[in-house]
PDB file of N, CA, C and O in Angstrom:
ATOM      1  N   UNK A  14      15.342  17.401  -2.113  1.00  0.00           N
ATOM      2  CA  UNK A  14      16.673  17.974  -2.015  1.00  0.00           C
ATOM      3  C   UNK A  14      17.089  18.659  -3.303  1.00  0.00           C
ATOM      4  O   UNK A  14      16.740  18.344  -4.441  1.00  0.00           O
ATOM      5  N   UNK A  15      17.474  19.132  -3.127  1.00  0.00           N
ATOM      6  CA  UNK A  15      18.310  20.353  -4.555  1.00  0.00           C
ATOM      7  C   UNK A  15      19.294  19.792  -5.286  1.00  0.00           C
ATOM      8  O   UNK A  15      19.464  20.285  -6.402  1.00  0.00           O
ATOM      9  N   UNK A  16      20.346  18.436  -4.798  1.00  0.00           N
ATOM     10  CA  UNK A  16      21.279  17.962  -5.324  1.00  0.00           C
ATOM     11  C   UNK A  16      21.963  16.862  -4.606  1.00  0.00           C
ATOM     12  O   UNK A  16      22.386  16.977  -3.456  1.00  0.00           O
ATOM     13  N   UNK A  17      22.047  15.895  -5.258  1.00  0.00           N
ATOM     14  CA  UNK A  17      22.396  14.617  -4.406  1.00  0.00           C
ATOM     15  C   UNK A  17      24.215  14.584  -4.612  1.00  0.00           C
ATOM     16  O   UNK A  17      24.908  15.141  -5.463  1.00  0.00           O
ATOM     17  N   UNK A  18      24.558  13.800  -3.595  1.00  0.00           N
ATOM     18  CA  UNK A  18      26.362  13.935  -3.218  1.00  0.00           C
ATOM     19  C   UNK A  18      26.565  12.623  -3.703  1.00  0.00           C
ATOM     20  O   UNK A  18      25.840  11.693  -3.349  1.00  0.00           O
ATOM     21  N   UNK A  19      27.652  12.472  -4.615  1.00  0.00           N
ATOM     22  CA  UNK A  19      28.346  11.667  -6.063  1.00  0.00           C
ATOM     23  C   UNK A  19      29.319  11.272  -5.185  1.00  0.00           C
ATOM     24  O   UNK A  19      29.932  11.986  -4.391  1.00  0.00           O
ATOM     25  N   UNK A  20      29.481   9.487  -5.467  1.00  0.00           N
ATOM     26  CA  UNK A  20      30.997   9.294  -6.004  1.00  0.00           C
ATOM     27  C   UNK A  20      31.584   9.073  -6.683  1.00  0.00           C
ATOM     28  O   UNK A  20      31.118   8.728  -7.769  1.00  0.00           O
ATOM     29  N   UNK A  21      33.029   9.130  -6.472  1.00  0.00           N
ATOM     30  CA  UNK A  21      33.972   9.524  -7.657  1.00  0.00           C
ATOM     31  C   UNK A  21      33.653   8.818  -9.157  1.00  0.00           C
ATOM     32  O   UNK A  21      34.120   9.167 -10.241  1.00  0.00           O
ATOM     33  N   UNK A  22      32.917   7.955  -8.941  1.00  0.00           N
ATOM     34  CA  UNK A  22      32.399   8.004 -10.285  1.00  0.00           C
ATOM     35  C   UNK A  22      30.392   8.137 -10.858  1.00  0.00           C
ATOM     36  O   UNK A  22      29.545   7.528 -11.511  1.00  0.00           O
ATOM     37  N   UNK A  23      30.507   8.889 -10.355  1.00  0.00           N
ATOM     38  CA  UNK A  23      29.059   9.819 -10.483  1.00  0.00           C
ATOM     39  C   UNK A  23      27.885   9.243  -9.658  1.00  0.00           C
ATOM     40  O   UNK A  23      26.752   9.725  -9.672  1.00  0.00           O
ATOM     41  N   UNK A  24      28.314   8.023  -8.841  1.00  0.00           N
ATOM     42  CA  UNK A  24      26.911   7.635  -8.501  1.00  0.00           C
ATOM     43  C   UNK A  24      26.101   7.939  -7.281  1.00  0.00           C
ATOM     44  O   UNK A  24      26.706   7.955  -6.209  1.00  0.00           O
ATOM     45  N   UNK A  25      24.469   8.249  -7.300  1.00  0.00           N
ATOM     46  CA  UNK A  25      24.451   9.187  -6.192  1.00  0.00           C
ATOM     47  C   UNK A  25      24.344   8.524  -4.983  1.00  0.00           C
ATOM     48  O   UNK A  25      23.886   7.409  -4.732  1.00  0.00           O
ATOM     49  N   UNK A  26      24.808   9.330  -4.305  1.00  0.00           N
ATOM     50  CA  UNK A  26      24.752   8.154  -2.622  1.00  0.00           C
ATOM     51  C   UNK A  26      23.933   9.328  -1.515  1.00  0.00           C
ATOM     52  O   UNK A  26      22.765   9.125  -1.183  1.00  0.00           O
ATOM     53  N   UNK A  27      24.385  10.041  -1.224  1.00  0.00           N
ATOM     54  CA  UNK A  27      23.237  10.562  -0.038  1.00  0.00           C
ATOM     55  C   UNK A  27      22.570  12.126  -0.783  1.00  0.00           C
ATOM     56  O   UNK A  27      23.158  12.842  -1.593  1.00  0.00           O
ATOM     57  N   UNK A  28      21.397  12.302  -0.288  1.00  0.00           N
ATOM     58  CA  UNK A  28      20.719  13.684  -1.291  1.00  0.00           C
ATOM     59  C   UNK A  28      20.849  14.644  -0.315  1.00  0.00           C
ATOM     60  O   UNK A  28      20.253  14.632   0.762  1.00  0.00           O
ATOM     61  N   UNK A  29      21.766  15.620  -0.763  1.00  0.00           N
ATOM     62  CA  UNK A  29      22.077  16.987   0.148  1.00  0.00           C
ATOM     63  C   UNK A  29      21.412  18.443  -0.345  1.00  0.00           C
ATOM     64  O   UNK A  29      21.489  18.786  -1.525  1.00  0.00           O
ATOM     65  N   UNK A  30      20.912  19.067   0.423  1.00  0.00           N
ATOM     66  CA  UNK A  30      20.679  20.725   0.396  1.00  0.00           C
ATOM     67  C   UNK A  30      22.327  21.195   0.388  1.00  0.00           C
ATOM     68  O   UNK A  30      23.363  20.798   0.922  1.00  0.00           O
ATOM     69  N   UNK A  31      21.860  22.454  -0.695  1.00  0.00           N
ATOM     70  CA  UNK A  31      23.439  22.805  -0.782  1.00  0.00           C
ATOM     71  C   UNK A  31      24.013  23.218   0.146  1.00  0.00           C
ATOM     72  O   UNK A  31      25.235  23.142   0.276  1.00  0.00           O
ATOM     73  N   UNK A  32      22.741  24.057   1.473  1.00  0.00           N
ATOM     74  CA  UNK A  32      23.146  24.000   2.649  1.00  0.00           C
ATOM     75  C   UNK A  32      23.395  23.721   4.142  1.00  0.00           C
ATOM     76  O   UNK A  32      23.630  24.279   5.214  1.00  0.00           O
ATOM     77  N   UNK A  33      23.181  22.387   3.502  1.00  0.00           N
ATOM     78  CA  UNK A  33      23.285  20.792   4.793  1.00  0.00           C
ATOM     79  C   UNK A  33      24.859  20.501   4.970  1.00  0.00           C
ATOM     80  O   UNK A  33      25.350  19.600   4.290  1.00  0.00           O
ATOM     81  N   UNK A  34      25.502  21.082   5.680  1.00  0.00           N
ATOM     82  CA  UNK A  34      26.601  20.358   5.979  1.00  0.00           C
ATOM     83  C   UNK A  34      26.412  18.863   6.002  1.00  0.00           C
ATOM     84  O   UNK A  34      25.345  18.259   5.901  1.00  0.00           O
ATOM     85  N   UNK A  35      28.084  18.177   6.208  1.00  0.00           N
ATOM     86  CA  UNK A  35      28.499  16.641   6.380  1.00  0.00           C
ATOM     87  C   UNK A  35      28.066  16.896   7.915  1.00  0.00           C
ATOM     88  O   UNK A  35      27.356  15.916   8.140  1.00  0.00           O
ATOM     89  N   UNK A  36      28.097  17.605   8.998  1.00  0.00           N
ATOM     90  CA  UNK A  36      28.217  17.825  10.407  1.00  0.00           C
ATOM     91  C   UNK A  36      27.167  17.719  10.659  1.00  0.00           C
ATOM     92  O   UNK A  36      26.833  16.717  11.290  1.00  0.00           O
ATOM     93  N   UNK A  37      26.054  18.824  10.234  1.00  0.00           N
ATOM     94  CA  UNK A  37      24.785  18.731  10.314  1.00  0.00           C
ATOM     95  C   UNK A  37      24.006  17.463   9.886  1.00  0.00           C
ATOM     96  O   UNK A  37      23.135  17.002  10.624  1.00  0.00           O
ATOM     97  N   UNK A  38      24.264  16.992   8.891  1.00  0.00           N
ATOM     98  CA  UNK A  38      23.574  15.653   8.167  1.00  0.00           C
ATOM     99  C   UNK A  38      24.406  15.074   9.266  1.00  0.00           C
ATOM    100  O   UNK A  38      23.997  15.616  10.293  1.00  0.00           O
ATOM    101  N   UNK A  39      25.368  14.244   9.563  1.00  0.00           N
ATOM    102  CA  UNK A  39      25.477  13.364  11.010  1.00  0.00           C
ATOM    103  C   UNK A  39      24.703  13.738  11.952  1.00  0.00           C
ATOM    104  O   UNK A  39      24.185  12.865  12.648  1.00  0.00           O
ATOM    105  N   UNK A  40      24.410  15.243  12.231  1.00  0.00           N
ATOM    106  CA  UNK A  40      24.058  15.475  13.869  1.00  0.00           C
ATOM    107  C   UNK A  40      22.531  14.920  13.929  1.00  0.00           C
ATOM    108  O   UNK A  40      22.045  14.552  14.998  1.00  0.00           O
ATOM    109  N   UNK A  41      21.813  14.885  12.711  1.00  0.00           N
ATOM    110  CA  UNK A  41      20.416  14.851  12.365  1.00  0.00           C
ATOM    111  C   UNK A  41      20.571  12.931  12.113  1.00  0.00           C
ATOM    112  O   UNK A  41      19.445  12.462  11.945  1.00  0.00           O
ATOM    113  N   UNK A  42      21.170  12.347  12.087  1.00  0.00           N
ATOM    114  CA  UNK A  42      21.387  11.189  11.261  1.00  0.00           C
ATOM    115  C   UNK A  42      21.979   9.850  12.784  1.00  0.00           C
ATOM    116  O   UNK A  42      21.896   8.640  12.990  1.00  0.00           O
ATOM    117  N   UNK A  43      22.559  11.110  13.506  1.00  0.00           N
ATOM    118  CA  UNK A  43      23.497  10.204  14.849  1.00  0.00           C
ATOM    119  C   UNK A  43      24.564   9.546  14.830  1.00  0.00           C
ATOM    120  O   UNK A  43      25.169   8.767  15.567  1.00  0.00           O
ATOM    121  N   UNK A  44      24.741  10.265  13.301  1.00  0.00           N
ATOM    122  CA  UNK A  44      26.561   9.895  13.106  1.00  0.00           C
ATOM    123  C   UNK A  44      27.749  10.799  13.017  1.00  0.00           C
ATOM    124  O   UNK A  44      27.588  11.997  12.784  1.00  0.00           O
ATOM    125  N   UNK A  45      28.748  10.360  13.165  1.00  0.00           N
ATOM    126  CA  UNK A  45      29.606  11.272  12.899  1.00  0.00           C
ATOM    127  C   UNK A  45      29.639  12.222  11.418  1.00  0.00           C
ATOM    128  O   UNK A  45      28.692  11.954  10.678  1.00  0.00           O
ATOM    129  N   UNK A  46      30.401  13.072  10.998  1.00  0.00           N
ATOM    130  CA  UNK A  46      30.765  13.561   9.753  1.00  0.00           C
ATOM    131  C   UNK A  46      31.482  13.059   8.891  1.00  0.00           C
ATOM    132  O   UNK A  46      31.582  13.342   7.697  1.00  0.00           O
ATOM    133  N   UNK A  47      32.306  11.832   9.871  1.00  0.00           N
ATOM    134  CA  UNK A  47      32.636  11.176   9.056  1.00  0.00           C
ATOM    135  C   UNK A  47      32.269  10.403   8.282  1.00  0.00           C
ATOM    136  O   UNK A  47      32.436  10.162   7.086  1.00  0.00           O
ATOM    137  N   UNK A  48      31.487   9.845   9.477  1.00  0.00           N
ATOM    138  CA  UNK A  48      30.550   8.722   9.078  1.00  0.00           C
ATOM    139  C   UNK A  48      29.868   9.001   7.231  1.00  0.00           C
ATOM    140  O   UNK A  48      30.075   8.396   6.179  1.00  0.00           O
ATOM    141  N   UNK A  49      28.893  10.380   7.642  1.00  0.00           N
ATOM    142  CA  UNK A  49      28.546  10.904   6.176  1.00  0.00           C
ATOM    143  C   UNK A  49      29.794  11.199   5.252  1.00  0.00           C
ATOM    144  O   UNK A  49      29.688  10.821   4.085  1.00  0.00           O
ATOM    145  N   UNK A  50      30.460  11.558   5.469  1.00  0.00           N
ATOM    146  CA  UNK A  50      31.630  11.477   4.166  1.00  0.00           C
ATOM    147  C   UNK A  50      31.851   9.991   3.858  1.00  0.00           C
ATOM    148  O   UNK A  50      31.752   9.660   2.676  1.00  0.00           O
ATOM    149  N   UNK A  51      32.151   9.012   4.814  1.00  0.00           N
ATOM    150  CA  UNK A  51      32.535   7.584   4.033  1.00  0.00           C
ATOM    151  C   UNK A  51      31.442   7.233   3.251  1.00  0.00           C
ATOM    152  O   UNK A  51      31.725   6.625   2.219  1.00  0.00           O
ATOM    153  N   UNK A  52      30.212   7.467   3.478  1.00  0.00           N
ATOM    154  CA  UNK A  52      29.104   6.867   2.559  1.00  0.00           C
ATOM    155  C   UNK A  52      28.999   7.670   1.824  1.00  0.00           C
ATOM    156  O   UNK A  52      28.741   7.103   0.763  1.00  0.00           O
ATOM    157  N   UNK A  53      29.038   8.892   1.645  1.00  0.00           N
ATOM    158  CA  UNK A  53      29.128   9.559   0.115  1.00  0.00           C
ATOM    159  C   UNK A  53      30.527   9.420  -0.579  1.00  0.00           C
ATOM    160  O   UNK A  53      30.784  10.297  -1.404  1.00  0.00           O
ATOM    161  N   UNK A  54      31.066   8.865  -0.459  1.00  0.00           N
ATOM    162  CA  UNK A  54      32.191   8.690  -1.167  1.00  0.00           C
ATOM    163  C   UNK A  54      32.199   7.268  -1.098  1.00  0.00           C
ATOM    164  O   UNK A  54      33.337   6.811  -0.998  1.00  0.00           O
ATOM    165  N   UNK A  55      31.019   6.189  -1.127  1.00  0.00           N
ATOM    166  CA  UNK A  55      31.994   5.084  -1.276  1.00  0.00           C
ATOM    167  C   UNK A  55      32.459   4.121  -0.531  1.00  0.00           C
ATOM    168  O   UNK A  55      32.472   2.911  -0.754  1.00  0.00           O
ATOM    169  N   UNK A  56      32.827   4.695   0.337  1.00  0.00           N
ATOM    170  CA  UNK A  56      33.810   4.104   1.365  1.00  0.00           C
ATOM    171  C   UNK A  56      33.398   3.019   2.620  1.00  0.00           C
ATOM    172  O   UNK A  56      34.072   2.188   3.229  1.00  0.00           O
ATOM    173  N   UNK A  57      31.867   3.458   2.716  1.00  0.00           N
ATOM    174  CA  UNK A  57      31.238   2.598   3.883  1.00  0.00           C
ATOM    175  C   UNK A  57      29.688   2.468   3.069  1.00  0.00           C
ATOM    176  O   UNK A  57      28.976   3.216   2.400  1.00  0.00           O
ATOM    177  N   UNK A  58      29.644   1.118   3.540  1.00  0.00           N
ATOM    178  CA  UNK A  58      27.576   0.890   2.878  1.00  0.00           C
ATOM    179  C   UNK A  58      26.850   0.944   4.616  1.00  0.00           C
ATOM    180  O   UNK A  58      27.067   0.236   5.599  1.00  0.00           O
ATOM    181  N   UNK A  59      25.999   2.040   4.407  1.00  0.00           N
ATOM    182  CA  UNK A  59      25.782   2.332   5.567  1.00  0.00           C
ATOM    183  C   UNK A  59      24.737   0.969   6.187  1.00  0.00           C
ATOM    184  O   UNK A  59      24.427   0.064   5.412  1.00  0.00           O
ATOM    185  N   UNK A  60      24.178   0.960   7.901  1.00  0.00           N
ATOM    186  CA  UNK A  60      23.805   0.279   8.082  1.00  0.00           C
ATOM    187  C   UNK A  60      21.973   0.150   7.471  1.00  0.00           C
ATOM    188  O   UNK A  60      21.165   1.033   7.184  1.00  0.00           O
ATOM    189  N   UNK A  61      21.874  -1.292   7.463  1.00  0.00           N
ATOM    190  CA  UNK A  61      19.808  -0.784   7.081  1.00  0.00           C
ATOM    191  C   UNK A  61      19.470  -0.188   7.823  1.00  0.00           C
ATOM    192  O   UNK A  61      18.768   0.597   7.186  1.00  0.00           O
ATOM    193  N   UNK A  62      19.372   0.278   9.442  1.00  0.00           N
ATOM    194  CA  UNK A  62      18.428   1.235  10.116  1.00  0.00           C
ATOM    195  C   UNK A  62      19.006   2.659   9.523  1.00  0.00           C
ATOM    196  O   UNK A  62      18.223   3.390   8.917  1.00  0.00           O
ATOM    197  N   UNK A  63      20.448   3.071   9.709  1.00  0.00           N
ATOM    198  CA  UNK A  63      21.034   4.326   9.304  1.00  0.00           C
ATOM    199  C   UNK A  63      20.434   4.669   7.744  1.00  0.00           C
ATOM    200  O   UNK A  63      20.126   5.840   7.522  1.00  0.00           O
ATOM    201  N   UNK A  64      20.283   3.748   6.761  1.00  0.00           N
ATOM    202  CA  UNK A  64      19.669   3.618   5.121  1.00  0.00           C
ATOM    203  C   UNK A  64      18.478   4.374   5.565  1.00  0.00           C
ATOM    204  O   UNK A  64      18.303   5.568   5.323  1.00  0.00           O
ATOM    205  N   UNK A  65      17.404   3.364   6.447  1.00  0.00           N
ATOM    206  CA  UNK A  65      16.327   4.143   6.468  1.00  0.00           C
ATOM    207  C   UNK A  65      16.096   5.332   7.120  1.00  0.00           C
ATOM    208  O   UNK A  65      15.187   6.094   6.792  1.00  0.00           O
ATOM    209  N   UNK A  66      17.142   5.613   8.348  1.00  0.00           N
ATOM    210  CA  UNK A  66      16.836   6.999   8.526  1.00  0.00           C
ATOM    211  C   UNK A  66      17.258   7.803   7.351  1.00  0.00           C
ATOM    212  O   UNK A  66      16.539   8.799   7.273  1.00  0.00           O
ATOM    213  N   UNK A  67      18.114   7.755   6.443  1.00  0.00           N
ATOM    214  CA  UNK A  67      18.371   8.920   5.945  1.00  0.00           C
ATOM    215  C   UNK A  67      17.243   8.819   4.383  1.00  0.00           C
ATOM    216  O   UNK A  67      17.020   9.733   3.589  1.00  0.00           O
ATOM    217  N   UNK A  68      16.685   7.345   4.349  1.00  0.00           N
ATOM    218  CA  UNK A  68      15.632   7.837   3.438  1.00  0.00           C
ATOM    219  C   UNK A  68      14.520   8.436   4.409  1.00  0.00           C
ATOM    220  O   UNK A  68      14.361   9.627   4.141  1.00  0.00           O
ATOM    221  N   UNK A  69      13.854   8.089   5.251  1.00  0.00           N
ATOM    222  CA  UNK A  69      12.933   8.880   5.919  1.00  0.00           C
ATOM    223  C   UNK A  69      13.732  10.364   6.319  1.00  0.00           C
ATOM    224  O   UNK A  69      12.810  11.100   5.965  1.00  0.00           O
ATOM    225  N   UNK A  70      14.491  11.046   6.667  1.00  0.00           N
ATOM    226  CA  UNK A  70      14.973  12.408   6.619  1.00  0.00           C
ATOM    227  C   UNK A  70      14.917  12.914   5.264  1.00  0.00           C
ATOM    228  O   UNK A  70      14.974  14.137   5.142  1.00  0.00           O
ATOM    229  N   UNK A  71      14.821  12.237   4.271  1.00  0.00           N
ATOM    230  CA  UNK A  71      14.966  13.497   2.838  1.00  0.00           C
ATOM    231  C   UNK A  71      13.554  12.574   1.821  1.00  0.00           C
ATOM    232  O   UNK A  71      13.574  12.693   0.596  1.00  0.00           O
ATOM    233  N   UNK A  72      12.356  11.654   2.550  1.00  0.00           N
ATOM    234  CA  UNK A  72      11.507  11.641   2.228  1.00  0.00           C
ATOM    235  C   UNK A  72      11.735  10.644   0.636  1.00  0.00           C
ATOM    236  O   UNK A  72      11.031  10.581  -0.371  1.00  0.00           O
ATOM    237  N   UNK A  73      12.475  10.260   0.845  1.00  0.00           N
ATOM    238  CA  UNK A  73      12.532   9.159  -0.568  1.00  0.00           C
ATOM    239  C   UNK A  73      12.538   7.870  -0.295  1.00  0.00           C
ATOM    240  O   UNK A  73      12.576   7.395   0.840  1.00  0.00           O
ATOM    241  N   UNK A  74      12.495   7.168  -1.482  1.00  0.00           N
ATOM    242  CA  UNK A  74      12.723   5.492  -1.280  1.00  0.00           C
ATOM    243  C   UNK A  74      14.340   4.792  -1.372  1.00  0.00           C
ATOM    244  O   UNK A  74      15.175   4.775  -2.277  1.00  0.00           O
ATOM    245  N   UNK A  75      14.331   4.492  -0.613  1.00  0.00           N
ATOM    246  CA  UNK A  75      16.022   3.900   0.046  1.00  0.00           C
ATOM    247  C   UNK A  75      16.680   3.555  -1.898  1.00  0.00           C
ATOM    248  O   UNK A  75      17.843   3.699  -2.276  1.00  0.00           O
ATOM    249  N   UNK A  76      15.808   3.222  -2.529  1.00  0.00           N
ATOM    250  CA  UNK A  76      16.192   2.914  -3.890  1.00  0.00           C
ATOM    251  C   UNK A  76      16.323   4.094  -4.717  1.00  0.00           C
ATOM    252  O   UNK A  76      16.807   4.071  -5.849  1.00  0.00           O
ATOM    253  N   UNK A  77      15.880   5.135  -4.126  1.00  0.00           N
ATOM    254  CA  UNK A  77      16.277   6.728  -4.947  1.00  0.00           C
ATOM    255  C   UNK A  77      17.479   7.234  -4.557  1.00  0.00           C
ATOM    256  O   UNK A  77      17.965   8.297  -4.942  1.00  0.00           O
ATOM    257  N   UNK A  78      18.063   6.275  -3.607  1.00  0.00           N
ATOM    258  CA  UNK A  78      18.600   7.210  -2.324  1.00  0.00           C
ATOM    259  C   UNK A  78      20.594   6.012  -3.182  1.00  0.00           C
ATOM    260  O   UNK A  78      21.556   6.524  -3.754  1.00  0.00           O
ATOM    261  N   UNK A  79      20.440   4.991  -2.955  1.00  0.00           N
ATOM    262  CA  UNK A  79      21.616   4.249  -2.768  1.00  0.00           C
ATOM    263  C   UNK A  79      21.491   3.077  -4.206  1.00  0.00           C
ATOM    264  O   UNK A  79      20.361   2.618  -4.038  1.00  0.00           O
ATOM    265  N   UNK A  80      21.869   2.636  -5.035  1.00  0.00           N
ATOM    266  CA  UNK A  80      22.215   1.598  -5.645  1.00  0.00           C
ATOM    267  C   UNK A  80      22.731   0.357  -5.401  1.00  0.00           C
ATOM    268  O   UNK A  80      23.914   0.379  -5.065  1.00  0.00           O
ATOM    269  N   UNK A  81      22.097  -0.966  -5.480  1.00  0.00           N
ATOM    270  CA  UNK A  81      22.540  -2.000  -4.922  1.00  0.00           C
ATOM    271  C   UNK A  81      23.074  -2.861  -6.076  1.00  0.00           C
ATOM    272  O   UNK A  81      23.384  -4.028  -5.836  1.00  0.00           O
ATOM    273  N   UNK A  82      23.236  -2.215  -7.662  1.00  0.00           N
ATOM    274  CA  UNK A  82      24.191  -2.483  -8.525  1.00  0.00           C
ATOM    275  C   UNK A  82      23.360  -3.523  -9.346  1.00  0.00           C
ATOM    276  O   UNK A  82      23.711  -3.804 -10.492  1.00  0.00           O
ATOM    277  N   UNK A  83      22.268  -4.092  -8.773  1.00  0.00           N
ATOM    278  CA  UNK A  83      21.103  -5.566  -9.212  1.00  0.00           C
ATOM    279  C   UNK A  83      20.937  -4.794 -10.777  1.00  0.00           C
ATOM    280  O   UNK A  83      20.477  -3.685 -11.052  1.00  0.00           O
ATOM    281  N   UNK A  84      21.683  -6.190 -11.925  1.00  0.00           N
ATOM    282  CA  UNK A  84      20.880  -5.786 -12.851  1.00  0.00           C
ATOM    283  C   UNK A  84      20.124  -6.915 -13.412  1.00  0.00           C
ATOM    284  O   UNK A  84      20.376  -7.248 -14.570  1.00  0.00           O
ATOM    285  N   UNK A  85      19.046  -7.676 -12.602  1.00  0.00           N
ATOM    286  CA  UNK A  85      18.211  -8.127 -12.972  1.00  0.00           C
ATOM    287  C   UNK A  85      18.797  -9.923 -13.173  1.00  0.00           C
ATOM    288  O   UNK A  85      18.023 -10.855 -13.388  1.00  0.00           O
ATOM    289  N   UNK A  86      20.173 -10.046 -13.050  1.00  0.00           N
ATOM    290  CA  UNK A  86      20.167 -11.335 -13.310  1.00  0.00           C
ATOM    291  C   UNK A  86      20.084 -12.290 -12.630  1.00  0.00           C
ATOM    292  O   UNK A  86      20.105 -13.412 -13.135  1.00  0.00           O
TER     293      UNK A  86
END
């Protein structure tokens, strides 16, 4: 992907083409647009099957993709 979609405080949550809509990424994904806006912003931790589709759609590891905040302790 060309550039991954931030929230409000920089962290990356889903990896977008600059010209992948929120509409398109649901229609490909089987969610709403909303759906993709609450998880790039934050707002919703998506489900594990929805995680792995959208790491298998942009070909990364679910750990390139989302932060689970683990720092080791």
């Amino acid at each position: 992907p060309d550039w991954f979609m931030c929230d409000a405080a920089g962290k990356r949550m889903i990896p977008r083409d600059a010209e992948l809509e929120q509409a398109d990424l649901g229609e490909h994904l089987d969610v709403s647009r909303q759906a993709v806006n609450a998880i790039e912003t934050g707002k919703y931790d998506p489900s594990l099957p929805l995680a792995f589709k959208i790491s298998r759609l942009f070909a990364l590891p679910i750990e390139e993709i989302f932060d689970d905040e683990f720092n080791g302790d």
